[in-house]
């Protein structure tokens, strides 16, 4: 199941550490070259880098094997995507390293070199004098004088290339950490729904969904919690949905009602189904998109670096849209549940058992539920970049540098990013995983790998049995070897054990050929070939 070869994995970490290690290989003027360095020093440095790379590679390999054994295929694919992103960063670092000789020879006009600076020359000198240890660190990075004609300056210096290497390294590390925190908080939230799923195995739950039990619509818990006098006014409707995501994003009533609607729409009535496990698998499937870095996100990364001009405060203003997007998505998800409750009130005065919500893509923006996931993905990446940029500035230029002249704005930006991380991971993503089940289509995550294989094999057996049945000869008089389709061998009752959900009870039922054919048709309709 592990698709990457050992050579490819080793190349991944070689690229990452080779890029970081060679960022300072160009010595400052008058410094010692490798030919003048003791061999034991070279051997120690190489041994250290190889050991660290090997340990990290083995750690990822063990994690991948553990995910494969636990049959968490979606998380395994997400891990492979993270490794692919690290590979891209490694290649970028490698290109910078081998191309630095040519990059340093590029000269631009003095006017262009002094335009769109992130820090003014005066501020840079003042803050550098306030941090002598930082000056020593930057000097250690070295710099090589470049001969440009009069009136021209280098496109970028060796110190600048070194700092760019560090930024890429920080981006890789914090992207992994941010992704891990996101998935852990989301799974922690969904794990809390397990007690509600176990509740569906009780007799009280069976009584609550009993079709013979009639109740007034406005007396049901789901309708009562999501409808009020304020829901008839659009402004107060959305204000209430906005505030609700901070207090009771998903409660017991919402979970059980949406679960009932999902099973009624996509599965056989009365079937036992572990909805909480399905939601968890669905979230893991969505996580494959969340951990990736698309070309659009890379473009936004470059644009923010371009617009980070002194006095523009671009990074502070850029930290606000991700928070607004996450809040808007959370409000929309709450509004979908409230809209379903209002539709129940409008269409039914009396309900049988539990209120039945009808899922549809029309509840979502542009009838496209996955648009919300793309917005969440964009917001998470921008937050990760903001946090990465803060720590990169702290490491490369010091905490009180020209980038952080107004430290109150920096603290506000960091607070917004951390708040957005917690809000999105613990509230918005789990809420998205639940509410999007009310779309028009069932996600493929409902079938795990083993179940899919079993269904495919069953489907093949049914086709094989039907094919043999057509070819069997009919019994003729005096023949002892041929037999009839109506013989007792085919009239024998087939018993198959069937377990339902979490229940330990085993039911036996008669499986006739007509039911097999019906199941075969259902599997073909579901896309299980």
XYZ file of C-alpha atoms in Angstrom:
529
model
C 0.000 0.000 0.000
C 2.939 2.340 0.521
C 3.437 3.702 -2.962
C 6.678 5.598 -2.516
C 9.879 3.671 -2.873
C 12.601 3.949 -0.277
C 14.751 5.820 -2.771
C 12.054 8.449 -3.251
C 11.568 8.919 0.482
C 15.297 9.298 1.005
C 15.392 11.835 -1.814
C 12.659 13.801 -0.082
C 14.635 14.315 3.097
C 17.885 14.765 1.195
C 16.337 17.671 -0.667
C 14.955 19.231 2.501
C 18.169 19.116 4.466
C 20.471 19.636 1.503
C 18.695 22.893 0.740
C 18.950 24.100 4.336
C 22.518 22.918 4.811
C 23.916 24.395 1.624
C 22.314 27.773 2.122
C 25.476 28.901 3.889
C 28.088 26.983 1.907
C 29.255 30.132 0.147
C 31.820 31.554 2.562
C 32.137 35.216 3.388
C 35.030 37.085 1.862
C 38.249 35.800 3.443
C 36.580 32.758 5.076
C 37.843 29.195 4.921
C 36.664 26.938 2.137
C 35.880 23.240 2.432
C 39.417 22.376 1.335
C 40.698 24.174 4.432
C 38.199 22.565 6.836
C 39.223 19.547 8.995
C 37.879 16.262 7.668
C 36.516 15.322 11.095
C 34.377 18.473 11.092
C 32.958 17.631 7.666
C 32.285 14.031 8.769
C 30.499 15.148 11.959
C 28.222 17.556 10.095
C 27.369 14.975 7.415
C 26.721 12.278 10.035
C 24.391 14.565 11.956
C 22.366 15.503 8.848
C 22.153 11.885 7.660
C 21.009 10.627 11.082
C 18.328 13.291 11.434
C 17.091 12.678 7.883
C 17.035 8.915 8.410
C 15.129 9.199 11.706
C 12.525 11.484 10.172
C 12.142 9.212 7.155
C 11.723 6.147 9.389
C 9.231 8.002 11.557
C 7.062 8.833 8.555
C 7.373 5.275 7.302
C 6.204 3.859 10.641
C 3.314 6.300 10.701
C 2.303 5.250 7.177
C 2.479 1.555 8.107
C 0.366 2.179 11.212
C -2.277 4.016 9.174
C -2.310 1.164 6.665
C -2.744 -1.471 9.374
C -5.564 0.554 10.936
C -7.145 0.839 7.456
C -7.181 4.631 7.637
C -6.689 4.981 3.907
C -7.821 8.598 3.718
C -5.288 9.683 6.337
C -2.647 7.615 4.550
C -3.367 9.485 1.319
C -3.203 12.759 3.259
C 0.213 11.744 4.600
C 1.395 10.970 1.065
C 0.173 14.403 -0.021
C 2.120 16.059 2.808
C 5.237 14.181 1.697
C 4.632 15.353 -1.866
C 4.408 18.964 -0.678
C 7.666 18.525 1.211
C 9.203 17.146 -1.959
C 8.160 20.290 -3.834
C 9.680 22.501 -1.134
C 12.843 20.413 -1.298
C 13.140 20.898 -5.042
C 12.612 24.646 -4.645
C 15.378 24.717 -2.045
C 17.631 22.650 -4.308
C 17.030 24.988 -7.248
C 17.872 27.987 -5.075
C 21.081 26.325 -3.907
C 22.414 25.358 -7.318
C 21.119 28.500 -8.985
C 22.457 30.975 -6.432
C 25.633 31.571 -8.461
C 23.549 32.769 -11.392
C 20.954 34.567 -9.271
C 23.655 36.604 -7.523
C 24.954 37.825 -10.886
C 21.597 39.383 -11.822
C 21.680 43.156 -11.415
C 18.833 45.667 -11.466
C 18.736 49.439 -11.479
C 19.291 51.276 -8.206
C 15.794 52.762 -8.423
C 14.189 49.325 -8.753
C 16.359 47.921 -5.951
C 15.127 50.632 -3.570
C 11.419 50.294 -4.455
C 8.808 48.279 -2.516
C 11.080 47.512 0.433
C 9.514 45.659 3.404
C 11.609 47.833 5.731
C 13.108 51.250 5.155
C 16.908 51.417 5.174
C 16.907 53.573 8.320
C 14.626 51.190 10.236
C 16.667 48.165 9.203
C 19.887 49.701 10.555
C 18.248 50.804 13.817
C 16.699 47.425 14.613
C 19.821 45.535 13.566
C 21.866 47.573 16.032
C 19.358 46.687 18.763
C 19.964 42.953 18.167
C 23.731 42.263 18.111
C 23.242 38.486 18.297
C 21.124 38.704 15.167
C 23.868 40.631 13.392
C 26.314 37.841 14.212
C 23.878 35.243 12.860
C 23.383 37.133 9.605
C 27.111 37.668 9.241
C 27.596 33.927 9.610
C 25.355 33.476 6.597
C 28.000 35.256 4.626
C 27.791 37.593 1.704
C 29.696 37.809 -1.520
C 30.321 41.119 -3.250
C 28.761 41.195 -6.709
C 30.226 43.397 -9.373
C 27.383 45.403 -10.852
C 27.864 48.420 -13.028
C 27.472 51.858 -11.526
C 23.866 52.703 -10.734
C 22.861 49.037 -10.345
C 22.489 46.659 -7.400
C 22.188 42.852 -7.105
C 18.702 41.413 -7.494
C 19.165 39.570 -4.189
C 22.154 39.060 -1.907
C 23.501 35.833 -0.459
C 22.071 36.802 2.940
C 18.677 37.223 1.306
C 18.900 33.776 -0.301
C 19.837 32.274 3.053
C 16.803 33.872 4.706
C 14.592 32.638 1.861
C 15.851 29.099 2.505
C 14.880 29.482 6.152
C 11.395 30.691 5.158
C 10.839 27.585 3.014
C 12.043 25.346 5.837
C 9.704 27.067 8.313
C 6.815 26.776 5.843
C 7.331 23.004 5.580
C 7.573 22.473 9.351
C 4.623 24.664 10.302
C 2.462 23.278 7.497
C 2.898 19.793 8.986
C 2.283 20.980 12.560
C -0.758 23.018 11.542
C -2.240 20.052 9.665
C -1.700 17.736 12.640
C -3.364 20.160 15.046
C -6.301 20.579 12.665
C -6.999 16.867 12.286
C -6.514 16.137 16.007
C -8.949 18.838 17.133
C -11.529 17.797 14.530
C -11.339 14.117 15.484
C -11.545 15.062 19.162
C -14.790 16.915 18.505
C -16.326 14.064 16.497
C -15.277 11.531 19.126
C -17.632 13.308 21.522
C -20.561 12.313 19.290
C -19.964 8.619 19.974
C -22.238 8.639 23.026
C -25.105 9.900 20.861
C -24.483 7.126 18.334
C -24.602 4.512 21.100
C -27.876 6.041 22.202
C -29.464 4.943 18.922
C -29.165 1.303 20.040
C -31.468 1.876 23.012
C -35.199 1.205 23.195
C -35.845 4.866 24.010
C -34.472 5.867 20.623
C -36.553 3.227 18.860
C -39.596 4.693 20.597
C -38.660 8.249 19.553
C -38.605 7.319 15.839
C -41.684 5.090 16.004
C -43.887 6.067 13.048
C -47.033 5.464 15.079
C -46.031 8.191 17.532
C -47.598 11.486 16.437
C -46.412 14.874 17.648
C -47.055 18.484 16.776
C -44.205 19.817 14.652
C -43.494 22.881 16.773
C -43.148 20.669 19.874
C -40.232 18.620 18.517
C -36.805 19.445 19.934
C -35.139 20.139 16.570
C -37.804 22.594 15.449
C -38.040 24.228 18.870
C -34.270 24.844 19.033
C -33.949 26.262 15.509
C -37.122 28.282 15.098
C -38.350 31.292 17.011
C -39.830 34.705 16.373
C -36.442 35.974 15.183
C -36.145 33.378 12.412
C -38.813 35.158 10.363
C -36.643 38.289 10.063
C -33.645 37.681 7.739
C -31.269 39.971 9.665
C -31.978 38.382 13.050
C -32.029 34.939 11.408
C -28.382 35.249 10.330
C -27.319 37.000 13.528
C -28.723 34.079 15.514
C -26.970 31.568 13.251
C -23.722 33.508 13.597
C -23.862 33.462 17.403
C -25.017 29.861 17.641
C -21.756 28.472 16.221
C -19.866 29.748 19.278
C -22.131 28.137 21.860
C -23.893 25.006 20.579
C -22.451 24.243 17.159
C -23.696 20.629 17.179
C -25.973 19.281 19.886
C -27.590 15.935 20.529
C -30.807 16.969 18.808
C -29.054 18.132 15.636
C -26.949 14.991 15.446
C -29.850 12.559 15.873
C -32.130 14.479 13.501
C -29.561 14.739 10.700
C -28.643 11.104 11.260
C -32.285 10.090 10.878
C -32.623 12.160 7.698
C -29.445 10.714 6.200
C -30.429 7.090 6.839
C -33.969 7.662 5.559
C -32.652 9.228 2.339
C -29.759 6.915 1.482
C -30.264 3.609 3.323
C -33.012 1.087 3.932
C -35.612 2.189 6.515
C -34.848 0.955 10.012
C -31.330 -0.136 9.109
C -28.685 -0.024 11.839
C -25.834 2.216 10.744
C -22.867 3.746 12.581
C -23.305 7.348 11.481
C -20.565 8.686 13.778
C -17.978 6.396 12.204
C -19.166 7.441 8.765
C -18.750 11.120 9.680
C -15.229 10.412 10.919
C -14.313 8.643 7.683
C -15.888 11.426 5.671
C -13.813 14.014 7.534
C -10.654 11.991 6.911
C -11.563 11.943 3.230
C -11.952 15.739 3.240
C -8.663 16.096 5.080
C -6.826 14.967 1.937
C -7.786 18.281 0.349
C -7.089 20.365 3.443
C -3.427 19.314 3.787
C -2.553 19.980 0.144
C -1.106 23.184 -1.296
C -2.701 23.942 -4.647
C -1.231 26.288 -7.292
C -3.763 28.919 -6.199
C -2.407 28.800 -2.640
C 1.182 28.992 -3.891
C 0.139 32.049 -5.918
C -1.360 33.686 -2.819
C 1.899 32.970 -0.953
C 3.888 34.819 -3.632
C 1.386 37.701 -3.774
C 1.634 38.305 -0.023
C 5.430 38.319 -0.241
C 5.148 40.832 -3.098
C 2.762 43.167 -1.269
C 4.588 43.083 2.074
C 5.754 46.659 1.556
C 6.826 49.007 4.329
C 3.852 51.009 5.583
C 1.181 48.952 3.824
C 0.646 46.521 6.737
C -0.340 43.889 4.202
C 0.146 40.884 6.456
C -2.073 42.354 9.161
C -4.911 43.056 6.728
C -4.365 39.642 5.142
C -4.989 37.949 8.499
C -8.586 39.240 8.615
C -10.210 37.586 5.527
C -9.477 33.980 6.673
C -11.247 34.658 9.971
C -14.208 36.245 8.180
C -14.409 33.302 5.763
C -14.455 30.754 8.594
C -17.147 32.726 10.422
C -19.199 33.015 7.222
C -18.940 29.267 6.560
C -19.970 28.468 10.144
C -22.926 30.844 9.866
C -23.989 29.253 6.582
C -23.878 25.748 8.076
C -26.022 26.843 11.012
C -28.395 28.582 8.600
C -28.818 25.333 6.659
C -30.014 23.510 9.782
C -32.357 26.369 10.664
C -33.738 26.406 7.113
C -34.480 22.679 7.269
C -36.329 23.220 10.549
C -38.400 26.036 9.014
C -39.296 23.854 6.035
C -40.540 21.135 8.380
C -42.825 23.668 10.071
C -44.114 24.958 6.730
C -44.880 21.535 5.264
C -46.077 19.507 8.256
C -48.319 20.363 11.181
C -47.873 16.902 12.673
C -44.864 14.583 12.401
C -44.603 10.839 12.847
C -41.789 9.923 15.201
C -38.673 12.040 14.638
C -38.839 15.037 12.238
C -37.557 14.055 8.806
C -35.162 16.547 7.203
C -34.737 16.423 3.439
C -31.198 16.809 2.171
C -30.483 18.770 -0.991
C -27.595 20.619 -2.630
C -29.828 23.677 -2.994
C -29.123 24.569 0.637
C -25.490 25.353 -0.239
C -23.951 28.264 -2.123
C -24.222 27.695 -5.899
C -25.634 24.207 -5.160
C -22.047 23.086 -4.523
C -21.409 21.761 -0.983
C -17.669 21.280 -1.569
C -17.245 25.022 -2.118
C -17.355 25.376 1.675
C -14.451 22.944 1.987
C -12.380 24.928 -0.524
C -13.028 28.098 1.487
C -11.980 26.322 4.688
C -8.846 25.043 2.928
C -7.912 28.554 1.783
C -8.449 29.997 5.259
C -6.379 27.298 6.966
C -3.465 27.819 4.579
C -3.507 31.586 5.047
C -3.540 31.169 8.821
C -0.656 28.710 8.639
C 1.299 31.165 6.496
C 0.676 34.018 8.937
C 1.972 31.955 11.866
C 4.926 30.742 9.786
C 5.807 34.302 8.801
C 5.733 35.462 12.424
C 8.156 32.807 13.633
C 10.374 33.255 10.563
C 10.666 36.989 11.254
C 11.384 36.236 14.908
C 14.175 33.818 13.999
C 15.707 35.745 11.087
C 15.349 39.359 12.221
C 14.436 39.250 15.895
C 11.159 39.736 17.740
C 11.483 43.532 17.713
C 12.495 44.089 14.121
C 11.410 46.584 11.510
C 8.694 44.092 10.521
C 7.233 44.391 14.023
C 7.378 48.144 14.534
C 3.776 48.151 15.787
C 3.840 45.110 18.047
C 0.189 45.569 19.054
C -0.851 44.840 15.480
C 1.426 41.802 15.429
C -0.108 40.463 18.651
C -3.613 41.072 17.277
C -2.736 39.241 14.057
C -1.338 36.278 15.981
C -4.420 36.159 18.220
C -6.722 36.132 15.175
C -4.741 33.323 13.549
C -4.756 31.109 16.637
C -8.442 31.808 17.236
C -9.245 30.916 13.631
C -7.262 27.680 13.960
C -9.225 26.551 17.025
C -12.585 27.727 15.662
C -12.121 26.054 12.295
C -10.599 22.796 13.580
C -12.864 22.181 16.571
C -16.132 23.715 15.371
C -16.374 24.523 11.656
C -14.766 21.414 10.126
C -16.781 18.893 12.229
C -19.941 20.918 11.580
C -19.150 20.858 7.856
C -18.603 17.082 7.939
C -22.055 16.652 9.524
C -24.166 19.171 7.615
C -22.795 18.327 4.159
C -24.302 14.860 4.558
C -27.562 16.678 3.853
C -26.488 17.147 0.243
C -28.115 15.263 -2.602
C -25.444 12.566 -2.795
C -23.857 10.111 -0.389
C -20.091 10.314 -0.056
C -18.011 7.304 -1.022
C -16.489 7.344 2.470
C -19.463 5.275 3.663
C -17.656 2.173 2.390
C -14.351 1.298 3.954
C -11.912 -0.828 1.997
C -12.941 -4.166 3.459
C -16.644 -3.527 2.972
C -16.056 -2.431 -0.610
C -14.061 -5.589 -1.352
C -16.747 -7.768 0.228
C -19.491 -6.084 -1.786
C -17.515 -6.421 -5.017
C -16.891 -10.106 -4.371
C -20.553 -10.654 -3.542
C -21.491 -8.852 -6.736
C -19.181 -11.111 -8.782
C -20.586 -14.221 -7.116
C -24.124 -13.146 -7.970
C -23.177 -12.582 -11.625
C -21.364 -15.918 -11.726
C -24.350 -17.737 -10.245
C -26.713 -16.105 -12.730
C -24.421 -17.063 -15.614
C -24.217 -20.692 -14.487
C -27.973 -20.839 -14.041
C -28.493 -19.910 -17.699
C -26.069 -22.612 -18.904
C -27.323 -25.507 -16.736
C -29.017 -28.294 -18.782
C -32.538 -29.365 -17.979
C -33.122 -32.877 -16.669
C -34.126 -35.508 -19.244
C -35.849 -38.808 -18.635
C -33.429 -41.632 -17.910
C -30.539 -39.329 -17.241
C -28.871 -39.680 -13.878
C -26.223 -37.002 -14.275
C -28.224 -34.004 -15.430
C -30.566 -32.231 -13.097
C -33.324 -29.651 -13.051
C -33.165 -26.067 -11.864
C -36.007 -26.874 -9.521
C -34.086 -29.645 -7.799
C -33.741 -29.723 -4.062
C -30.175 -28.412 -4.245
C -31.492 -25.068 -5.447
C -34.510 -25.191 -3.184
C -32.280 -25.419 -0.148
C -32.709 -22.360 1.970
C -29.623 -20.170 2.136
C -29.005 -18.691 5.564
C -26.622 -15.763 5.921
C -25.713 -14.153 9.218
C -26.244 -10.426 9.339
C -24.883 -8.114 12.013
C -26.440 -4.704 12.355
C -24.459 -1.695 13.495
C -23.005 -1.960 16.962
C -25.552 -4.497 18.099
C -24.239 -7.888 19.135
C -27.452 -9.570 18.065
C -27.166 -11.774 14.975
C -30.188 -12.157 12.752
C -30.702 -14.965 10.250
C -32.783 -14.413 7.183
C -33.714 -16.286 4.047
C -31.879 -15.034 1.003
C -33.642 -15.837 -2.260
C -32.317 -15.414 -5.777
C -34.639 -12.474 -6.361
C -33.091 -10.628 -3.418
C -29.589 -11.352 -4.739
C -30.547 -9.905 -8.092
C -32.032 -6.871 -6.380
C -28.842 -6.367 -4.372
C -26.811 -6.746 -7.571
C -28.848 -3.979 -9.182
C -28.362 -1.776 -6.114
C -24.605 -2.332 -6.222
C -24.461 -1.477 -9.912
C -26.414 1.709 -9.212
C -23.988 2.557 -6.407
C -21.022 2.156 -8.733
C -19.635 -1.065 -7.222
C -18.583 -3.025 -10.296
